[in-house]
Short mmCIF file of C-alpha atoms in Angstrom, two decimals:
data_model
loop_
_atom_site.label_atom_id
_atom_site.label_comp_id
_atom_site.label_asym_id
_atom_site.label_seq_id
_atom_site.Cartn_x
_atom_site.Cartn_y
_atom_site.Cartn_z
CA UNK L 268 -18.11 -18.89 -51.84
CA UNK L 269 -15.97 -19.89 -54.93
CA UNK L 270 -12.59 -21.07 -54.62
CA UNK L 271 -9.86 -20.03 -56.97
CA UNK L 272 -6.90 -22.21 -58.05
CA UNK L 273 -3.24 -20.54 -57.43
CA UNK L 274 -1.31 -21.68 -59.77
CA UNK L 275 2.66 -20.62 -59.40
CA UNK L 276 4.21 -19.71 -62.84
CA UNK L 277 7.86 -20.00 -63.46
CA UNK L 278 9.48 -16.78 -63.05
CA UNK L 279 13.41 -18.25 -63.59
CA UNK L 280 13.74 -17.99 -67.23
CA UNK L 281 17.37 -16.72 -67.65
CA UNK L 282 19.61 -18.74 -65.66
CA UNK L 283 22.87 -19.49 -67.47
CA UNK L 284 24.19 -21.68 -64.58
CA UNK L 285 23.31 -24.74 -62.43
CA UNK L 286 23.81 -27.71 -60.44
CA UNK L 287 22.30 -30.80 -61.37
CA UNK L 288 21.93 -33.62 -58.58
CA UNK L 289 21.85 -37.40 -60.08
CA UNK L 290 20.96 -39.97 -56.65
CA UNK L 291 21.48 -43.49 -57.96
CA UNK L 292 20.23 -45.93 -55.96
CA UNK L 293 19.54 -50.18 -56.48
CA UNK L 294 15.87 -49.05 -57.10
CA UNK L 295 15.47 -45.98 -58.92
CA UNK L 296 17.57 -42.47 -60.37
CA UNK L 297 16.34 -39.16 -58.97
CA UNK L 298 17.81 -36.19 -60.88
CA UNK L 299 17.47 -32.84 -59.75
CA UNK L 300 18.35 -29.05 -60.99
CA UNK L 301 18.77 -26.35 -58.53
CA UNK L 302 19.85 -22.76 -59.84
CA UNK L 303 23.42 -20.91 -58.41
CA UNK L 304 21.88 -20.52 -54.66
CA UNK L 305 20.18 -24.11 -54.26
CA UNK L 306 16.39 -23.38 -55.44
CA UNK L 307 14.99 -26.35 -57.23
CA UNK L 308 14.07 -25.56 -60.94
CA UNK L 309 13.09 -29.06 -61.89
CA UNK L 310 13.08 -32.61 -61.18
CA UNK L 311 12.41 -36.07 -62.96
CA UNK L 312 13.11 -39.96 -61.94
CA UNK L 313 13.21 -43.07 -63.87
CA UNK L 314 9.76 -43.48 -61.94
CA UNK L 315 8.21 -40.53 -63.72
CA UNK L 316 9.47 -41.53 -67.17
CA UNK L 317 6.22 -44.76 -67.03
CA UNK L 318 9.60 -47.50 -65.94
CA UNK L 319 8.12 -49.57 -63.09
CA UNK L 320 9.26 -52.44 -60.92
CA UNK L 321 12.90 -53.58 -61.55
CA UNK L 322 13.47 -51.37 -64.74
CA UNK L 323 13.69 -48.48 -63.18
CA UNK L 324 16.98 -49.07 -61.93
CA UNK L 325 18.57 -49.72 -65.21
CA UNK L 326 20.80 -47.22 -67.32
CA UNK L 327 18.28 -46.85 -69.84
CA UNK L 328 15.96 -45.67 -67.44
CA UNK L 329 18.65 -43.22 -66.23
CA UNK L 330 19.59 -41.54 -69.67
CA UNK L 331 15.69 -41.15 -70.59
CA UNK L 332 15.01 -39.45 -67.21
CA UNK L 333 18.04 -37.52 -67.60
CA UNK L 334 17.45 -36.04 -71.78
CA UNK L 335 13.95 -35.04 -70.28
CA UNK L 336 15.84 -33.64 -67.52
CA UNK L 337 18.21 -31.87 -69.72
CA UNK L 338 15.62 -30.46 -72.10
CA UNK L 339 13.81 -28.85 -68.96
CA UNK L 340 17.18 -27.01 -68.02
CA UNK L 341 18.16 -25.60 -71.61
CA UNK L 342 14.04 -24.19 -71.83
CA UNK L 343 15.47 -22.09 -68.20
CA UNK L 344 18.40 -21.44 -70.30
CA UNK L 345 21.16 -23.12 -68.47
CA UNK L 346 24.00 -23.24 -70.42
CA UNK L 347 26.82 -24.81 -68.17
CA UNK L 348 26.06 -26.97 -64.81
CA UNK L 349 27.86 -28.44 -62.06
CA UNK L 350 27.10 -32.42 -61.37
CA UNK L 351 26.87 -34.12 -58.02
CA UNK L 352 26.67 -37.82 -57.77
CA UNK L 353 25.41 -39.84 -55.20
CA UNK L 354 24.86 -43.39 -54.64
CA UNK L 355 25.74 -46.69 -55.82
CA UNK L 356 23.23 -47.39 -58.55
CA UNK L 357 23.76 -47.98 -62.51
CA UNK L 358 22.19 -45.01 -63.43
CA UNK L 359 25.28 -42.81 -62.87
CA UNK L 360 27.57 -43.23 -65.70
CA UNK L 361 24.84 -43.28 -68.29
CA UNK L 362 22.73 -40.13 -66.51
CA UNK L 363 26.33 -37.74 -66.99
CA UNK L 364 26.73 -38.99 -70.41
CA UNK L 365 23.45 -38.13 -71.52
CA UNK L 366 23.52 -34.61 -69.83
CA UNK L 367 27.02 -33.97 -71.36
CA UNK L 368 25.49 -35.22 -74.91
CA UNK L 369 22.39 -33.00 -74.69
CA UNK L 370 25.06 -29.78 -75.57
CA UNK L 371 24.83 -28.20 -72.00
CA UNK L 372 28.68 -28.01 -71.20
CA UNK L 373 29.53 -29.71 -67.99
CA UNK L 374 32.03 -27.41 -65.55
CA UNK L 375 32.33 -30.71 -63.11
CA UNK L 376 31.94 -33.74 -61.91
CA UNK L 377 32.00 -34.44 -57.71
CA UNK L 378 31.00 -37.50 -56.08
CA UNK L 379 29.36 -37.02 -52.70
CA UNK L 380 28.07 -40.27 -51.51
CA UNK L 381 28.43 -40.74 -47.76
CA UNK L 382 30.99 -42.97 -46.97
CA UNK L 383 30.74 -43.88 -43.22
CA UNK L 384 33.90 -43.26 -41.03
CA UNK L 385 32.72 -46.67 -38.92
CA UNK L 386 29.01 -45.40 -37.87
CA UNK L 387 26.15 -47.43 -37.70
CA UNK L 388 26.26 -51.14 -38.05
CA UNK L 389 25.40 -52.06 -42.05
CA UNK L 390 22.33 -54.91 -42.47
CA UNK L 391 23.34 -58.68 -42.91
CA UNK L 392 25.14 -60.22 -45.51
CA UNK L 393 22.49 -60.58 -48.67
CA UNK L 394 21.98 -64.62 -49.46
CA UNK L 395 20.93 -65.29 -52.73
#
């Protein structure tokens, strides 16, 4: 009995537009690019890019992860995205900028972070 290994190959080679998701957190900056109807083409974090512990959630972190990021989409041939932010983290500012610098035009900028219309109680009061 032998087993073979299945291994996928990327088919999407010509897409000219996408969405790019940045979620910024206090720990970490997950980006990720979907094509027009939502399909994931790529990811990368500031985890991935070898920043551990507290350095992950810096803005250096954030633009690295993000011109790797970047460099992924214009191989698929994206040419003009849509970006969605989300969360409170310091990655944010410095992930768009670097996205925006890496020549692949940006059509918009929406911020969907869920603000809560009174919902759950939030955790205590942090004491330093």
């Amino acid at each position: 009995m032998t087993t073979r290994k299945r291994s996928r190959k990327k088919t999407r080679q010509n897409v000219v537009y996408g969405k790019i998701y940045i979620q910024s957190t206090f720990n970490n900056t997950l980006l990720t690019i979907t094509d027009r109807s939502g399909s994931v083409l790529s990811w990368n974090s500031s985890g991935t890019e070898e920043f551990k512990g507290s350095k992950k959630s810096t803005a250096f972190a954030a633009q690295q992860a993000s011109d790797k990021l970047a460099q992924k989409a214009i191989n698929f041939g994206i040419q003009e995205v849509e970006i969605f932010v989300k969360g409170p983290g310091a990655g944010r500012d410095s992930a768009i900028r670097a996205i925006s610098a890496s020549g692949i035009k940006v059509k918009s900028i929406r911020d969907v972070t869920p603000v809560p219309h009174n919902g759950c109680r939030p955790p205590k009061r942090r004491r330093v």
